[in-house]
């Protein structure tokens, strides 16, 4: 990562290290995921008045009614993707960009879609400043995926989907994995393993809470 005008001090690194250890104690063991969490300065994604919350294992508001996911949830979803270095990953719900950076640090080629223009604009600037030019950001509706860039090795949905989006499965290669929280108030973390174009295996991994994945055209603010 290129140096940027934001500072990552020893204090921040120490707090981050503690956070990573607490996430490890909660059962996350994938070394690539833990190393990525150790690397990405989560406080860069917070407004300066809320920096003290950046290294708590909690979700936090990022504006436009959205949240940066809880670090444990980011780690859990990333683990479910079973990433191999160099894989193409489509993320739905860029939000702050934190999860996209974790995917990139874990070795993925990241494509990420956000439907709120204000967040898309803000995050594009932040990721460029942080030196993550290789993360490709798109403004649009995640339900449609990115057909021009398909197939993807993995697809990660970071908003609560009311049902499993068909087009996202279509854009996975055979052998690929979709990770998606499904439900309204509370969601079931669901993985779909695409065995072939006609064969799928579904697994469920407990309850989580996300902001809703909204199905209409992308909106400006
Ligand atoms: N991955 C994010 C989490 C953001 S919360 C992070 O690391 O910060 C979920 C995001 O999904 C919100 O920003 C919301 O605007 C976005 N979203 C909701 N429905 C969407 C859709 N249909 N397409 C793309 N993004 C969507």
Short mmCIF file of C-alpha atoms and ligand atoms in Angstrom, two decimals:
data_model
loop_
_atom_site.label_atom_id
_atom_site.label_comp_id
_atom_site.label_asym_id
_atom_site.label_seq_id
_atom_site.Cartn_x
_atom_site.Cartn_y
_atom_site.Cartn_z
CA UNK A 1 0.00 0.00 0.00
CA UNK A 2 1.24 3.47 -0.96
CA UNK A 3 1.67 6.00 1.87
CA UNK A 4 -1.31 8.34 1.98
CA UNK A 5 -2.14 11.48 3.89
CA UNK A 6 -3.91 9.35 6.51
CA UNK A 7 -1.63 7.99 9.17
CA UNK A 8 -1.33 4.43 10.38
CA UNK A 9 0.57 4.82 13.65
CA UNK A 10 1.98 2.14 15.97
CA UNK A 11 -1.01 2.79 18.19
CA UNK A 12 -3.42 1.99 15.37
CA UNK A 13 -1.40 -1.10 14.48
CA UNK A 14 -1.48 -2.23 18.10
CA UNK A 15 -5.26 -1.78 18.31
CA UNK A 16 -5.64 -3.64 15.02
CA UNK A 17 -3.49 -6.48 16.26
CA UNK A 18 -5.71 -6.82 19.35
CA UNK A 19 -8.81 -6.81 17.16
CA UNK A 20 -7.37 -9.54 14.94
CA UNK A 21 -6.54 -11.66 17.99
CA UNK A 22 -10.09 -11.29 19.30
CA UNK A 23 -11.48 -12.33 15.90
CA UNK A 24 -9.15 -15.32 15.94
CA UNK A 25 -10.53 -16.25 19.37
CA UNK A 26 -14.02 -16.16 17.87
CA UNK A 27 -12.99 -18.97 15.51
CA UNK A 28 -11.47 -17.39 12.38
CA UNK A 29 -8.29 -19.28 11.49
CA UNK A 30 -7.60 -18.75 7.77
CA UNK A 31 -4.08 -17.20 7.75
CA UNK A 32 -4.68 -15.17 4.55
CA UNK A 33 -7.83 -13.63 6.06
CA UNK A 34 -6.12 -12.80 9.36
CA UNK A 35 -3.12 -11.30 7.53
CA UNK A 36 -5.44 -9.13 5.43
CA UNK A 37 -7.24 -7.86 8.56
CA UNK A 38 -3.85 -7.10 10.07
CA UNK A 39 -2.89 -5.03 7.00
CA UNK A 40 -5.89 -2.86 6.20
CA UNK A 41 -6.14 0.27 8.41
CA UNK A 42 -9.85 0.14 9.28
CA UNK A 43 -9.71 3.65 10.81
CA UNK A 44 -9.14 5.09 7.28
CA UNK A 45 -12.79 4.21 6.57
CA UNK A 46 -14.11 6.26 9.51
CA UNK A 47 -14.72 9.97 9.85
CA UNK A 48 -12.02 11.49 12.04
CA UNK A 49 -14.44 12.13 14.93
CA UNK A 50 -15.23 8.40 15.26
CA UNK A 51 -11.73 6.93 15.01
CA UNK A 52 -11.97 5.35 18.47
CA UNK A 53 -14.64 2.95 17.19
CA UNK A 54 -12.59 1.64 14.27
CA UNK A 55 -10.95 -1.18 16.23
CA UNK A 56 -14.01 -2.45 18.07
CA UNK A 57 -15.56 -5.59 16.67
CA UNK A 58 -18.76 -3.75 15.74
CA UNK A 59 -20.51 -2.50 12.60
CA UNK A 60 -20.58 1.31 12.31
CA UNK A 61 -22.59 3.91 10.31
CA UNK A 62 -20.78 5.22 7.22
CA UNK A 63 -23.42 7.70 6.01
CA UNK A 64 -26.26 7.36 3.49
CA UNK A 65 -27.99 5.02 5.97
CA UNK A 66 -25.35 2.31 5.47
CA UNK A 67 -22.82 0.58 7.70
CA UNK A 68 -19.30 -0.77 7.52
CA UNK A 69 -19.72 -4.45 8.42
CA UNK A 70 -18.49 -5.85 11.73
CA UNK A 71 -14.86 -7.04 11.35
CA UNK A 72 -15.83 -10.56 12.48
CA UNK A 73 -18.50 -10.70 9.75
CA UNK A 74 -16.00 -9.49 7.13
CA UNK A 75 -13.58 -12.19 8.28
CA UNK A 76 -16.32 -14.86 8.33
CA UNK A 77 -17.61 -14.05 4.82
CA UNK A 78 -14.07 -13.86 3.42
CA UNK A 79 -13.25 -17.27 4.93
CA UNK A 80 -16.36 -18.80 3.30
CA UNK A 81 -15.08 -17.68 -0.12
CA UNK A 82 -12.06 -20.05 0.19
CA UNK A 83 -10.01 -17.60 -1.85
CA UNK A 84 -7.13 -18.69 -4.02
CA UNK A 85 -4.65 -15.96 -5.01
CA UNK A 86 -5.52 -14.29 -8.32
CA UNK A 87 -9.20 -15.25 -8.29
CA UNK A 88 -11.79 -12.85 -9.69
CA UNK A 89 -14.25 -11.83 -7.00
CA UNK A 90 -17.43 -9.83 -7.47
CA UNK A 91 -18.61 -7.97 -4.36
CA UNK A 92 -22.13 -6.58 -4.11
CA UNK A 93 -22.35 -3.55 -1.79
CA UNK A 94 -19.03 -1.68 -1.85
CA UNK A 95 -20.12 0.62 0.99
CA UNK A 96 -17.00 1.96 2.72
CA UNK A 97 -14.68 -0.20 0.60
CA UNK A 98 -13.23 -1.99 3.64
CA UNK A 99 -14.33 -5.48 2.60
CA UNK A 100 -13.05 -4.86 -0.93
CA UNK A 101 -9.60 -4.00 0.47
CA UNK A 102 -9.61 -7.16 2.63
CA UNK A 103 -10.40 -9.22 -0.49
CA UNK A 104 -7.60 -7.48 -2.41
CA UNK A 105 -5.09 -8.06 0.41
CA UNK A 106 -6.14 -11.72 0.50
CA UNK A 107 -5.07 -11.93 -3.16
CA UNK A 108 -8.32 -11.42 -5.08
CA UNK A 109 -8.91 -9.36 -8.21
CA UNK A 110 -11.85 -7.37 -6.92
CA UNK A 111 -14.86 -6.02 -8.81
CA UNK A 112 -17.34 -4.26 -6.52
CA UNK A 113 -20.75 -2.68 -7.15
CA UNK A 114 -22.52 0.00 -5.08
CA UNK A 115 -26.01 1.39 -5.76
CA UNK A 116 -25.65 4.66 -3.82
CA UNK A 117 -23.85 7.28 -5.83
CA UNK A 118 -22.61 9.26 -2.81
CA UNK A 119 -20.91 6.17 -1.33
CA UNK A 120 -19.54 5.07 -4.69
CA UNK A 121 -17.95 8.51 -5.21
CA UNK A 122 -16.54 8.77 -1.70
CA UNK A 123 -15.09 5.25 -1.72
CA UNK A 124 -13.56 5.63 -5.18
CA UNK A 125 -11.56 8.61 -3.92
CA UNK A 126 -10.52 6.87 -0.69
CA UNK A 127 -9.34 3.66 -2.39
CA UNK A 128 -7.38 5.64 -4.98
CA UNK A 129 -5.71 7.63 -2.17
CA UNK A 130 -4.85 4.39 -0.40
CA UNK A 131 -3.28 3.00 -3.57
CA UNK A 132 -5.87 0.32 -4.34
CA UNK A 133 -6.20 1.19 -8.04
CA UNK A 134 -6.52 -2.48 -8.90
CA UNK A 135 -9.93 -2.72 -7.16
CA UNK A 136 -12.52 -2.02 -9.86
CA UNK A 137 -15.54 -0.09 -8.56
CA UNK A 138 -18.88 0.17 -10.34
CA UNK A 139 -21.99 2.24 -9.72
CA UNK A 140 -25.07 0.12 -10.40
CA UNK A 141 -27.51 -2.54 -9.26
CA UNK A 142 -25.86 -5.59 -7.73
CA UNK A 143 -28.83 -7.83 -8.54
CA UNK A 144 -27.70 -7.61 -12.15
CA UNK A 145 -24.05 -8.39 -11.40
CA UNK A 146 -21.47 -7.49 -14.04
CA UNK A 147 -22.20 -9.67 -17.07
CA UNK A 148 -19.40 -8.08 -19.15
CA UNK A 149 -16.77 -9.21 -16.63
CA UNK A 150 -18.26 -12.64 -15.89
CA UNK A 151 -17.51 -15.40 -15.13
CA UNK A 152 -16.29 -14.82 -11.58
CA UNK A 153 -14.55 -17.37 -9.37
CA UNK A 154 -16.40 -16.07 -6.33
CA UNK A 155 -19.29 -13.71 -5.59
CA UNK A 156 -19.78 -12.03 -2.21
CA UNK A 157 -22.98 -10.19 -1.26
CA UNK A 158 -22.54 -7.82 1.70
CA UNK A 159 -26.17 -6.69 2.00
CA UNK A 160 -29.23 -8.71 3.08
CA UNK A 161 -30.72 -10.36 -0.01
CA UNK A 162 -34.46 -11.11 0.09
CA UNK A 163 -33.74 -14.24 -2.01
CA UNK A 164 -30.75 -15.80 -3.77
CA UNK A 165 -30.09 -13.61 -6.84
CA UNK A 166 -30.28 -15.90 -9.89
CA UNK A 167 -28.10 -13.71 -12.13
CA UNK A 168 -25.24 -13.83 -9.65
CA UNK A 169 -25.19 -17.64 -9.76
CA UNK A 170 -25.23 -17.41 -13.54
CA UNK A 171 -22.12 -15.21 -13.48
CA UNK A 172 -20.15 -17.75 -11.39
CA UNK A 173 -17.89 -20.23 -13.13
CA UNK A 174 -18.57 -23.92 -12.48
CA UNK A 175 -16.63 -24.69 -9.28
CA UNK A 176 -17.28 -21.15 -8.02
CA UNK A 177 -18.86 -20.07 -4.73
CA UNK A 178 -21.54 -17.47 -3.93
CA UNK A 179 -21.70 -16.17 -0.35
CA UNK A 180 -24.92 -14.32 0.46
CA UNK A 181 -26.84 -13.43 3.64
CA UNK A 182 -30.50 -14.26 2.89
CA UNK A 183 -33.52 -12.95 4.82
CA UNK A 184 -35.33 -9.85 6.03
CA UNK A 185 -34.89 -8.90 9.72
CA UNK A 186 -32.23 -11.53 10.35
CA UNK A 187 -30.32 -13.32 7.63
CA UNK A 188 -28.95 -16.81 7.22
CA UNK A 189 -25.43 -16.76 5.85
CA UNK A 190 -25.74 -18.97 2.80
CA UNK A 191 -23.17 -20.43 0.43
CA UNK A 192 -23.98 -21.83 -3.00
CA UNK A 193 -21.31 -24.03 -4.54
CA UNK A 194 -21.82 -24.14 -8.29
CA UNK A 195 -20.78 -27.67 -9.21
CA UNK A 196 -21.81 -27.37 -12.87
CA UNK A 197 -24.25 -25.24 -14.86
CA UNK A 198 -27.08 -27.38 -13.56
CA UNK A 199 -25.83 -28.68 -10.19
CA UNK A 200 -25.55 -26.67 -6.97
CA UNK A 201 -24.84 -27.36 -3.31
CA UNK A 202 -26.31 -25.06 -0.68
CA UNK A 203 -24.94 -24.65 2.86
CA UNK A 204 -26.09 -22.48 5.75
CA UNK A 205 -23.78 -20.88 8.32
CA UNK A 206 -25.78 -19.18 11.07
CA UNK A 207 -27.47 -15.84 11.60
CA UNK A 208 -26.23 -12.34 10.78
CA UNK A 209 -27.66 -8.84 10.35
CA UNK A 210 -27.00 -6.68 7.28
CA UNK A 211 -28.59 -3.59 5.77
CA UNK A 212 -30.99 -4.58 2.97
CA UNK A 213 -29.98 -5.30 -0.60
CA UNK A 214 -32.34 -3.05 -2.51
CA UNK A 215 -33.76 -4.05 -5.81
CA UNK A 216 -34.29 -1.02 -7.96
CA UNK A 217 -32.15 1.04 -10.18
CA UNK A 218 -29.01 2.64 -8.74
CA UNK A 219 -29.77 5.92 -6.98
CA UNK A 220 -27.85 9.16 -6.77
CA UNK A 221 -27.88 11.29 -3.58
N1 LIG B 1 -19.01 -4.22 2.07
C1 LIG B 1 -19.35 -2.99 2.76
C2 LIG B 1 -20.63 -3.15 3.57
C3 LIG B 1 -21.60 -2.10 3.18
S1 LIG B 1 -23.25 -2.26 3.74
C4 LIG B 1 -18.20 -2.47 3.58
O1 LIG B 1 -17.19 -3.15 3.70
O2 LIG B 1 -18.29 -1.34 4.10
C5 LIG B 1 -24.04 -2.81 2.25
C6 LIG B 1 -23.95 -1.92 1.04
O3 LIG B 1 -24.73 -2.52 0.00
C7 LIG B 1 -24.54 -0.52 1.21
O4 LIG B 1 -23.55 0.43 0.89
C8 LIG B 1 -25.71 -0.46 0.23
O5 LIG B 1 -25.90 0.80 -0.36
C9 LIG B 1 -25.29 -1.51 -0.79
N2 LIG B 1 -26.39 -2.07 -1.59
C10 LIG B 1 -27.64 -2.39 -1.21
N3 LIG B 1 -28.34 -2.91 -2.24
C11 LIG B 1 -27.50 -2.92 -3.31
C12 LIG B 1 -27.63 -3.32 -4.68
N4 LIG B 1 -28.77 -3.81 -5.16
N5 LIG B 1 -26.55 -3.20 -5.48
C13 LIG B 1 -25.37 -2.70 -5.02
N6 LIG B 1 -25.20 -2.28 -3.75
C14 LIG B 1 -26.24 -2.40 -2.90
#
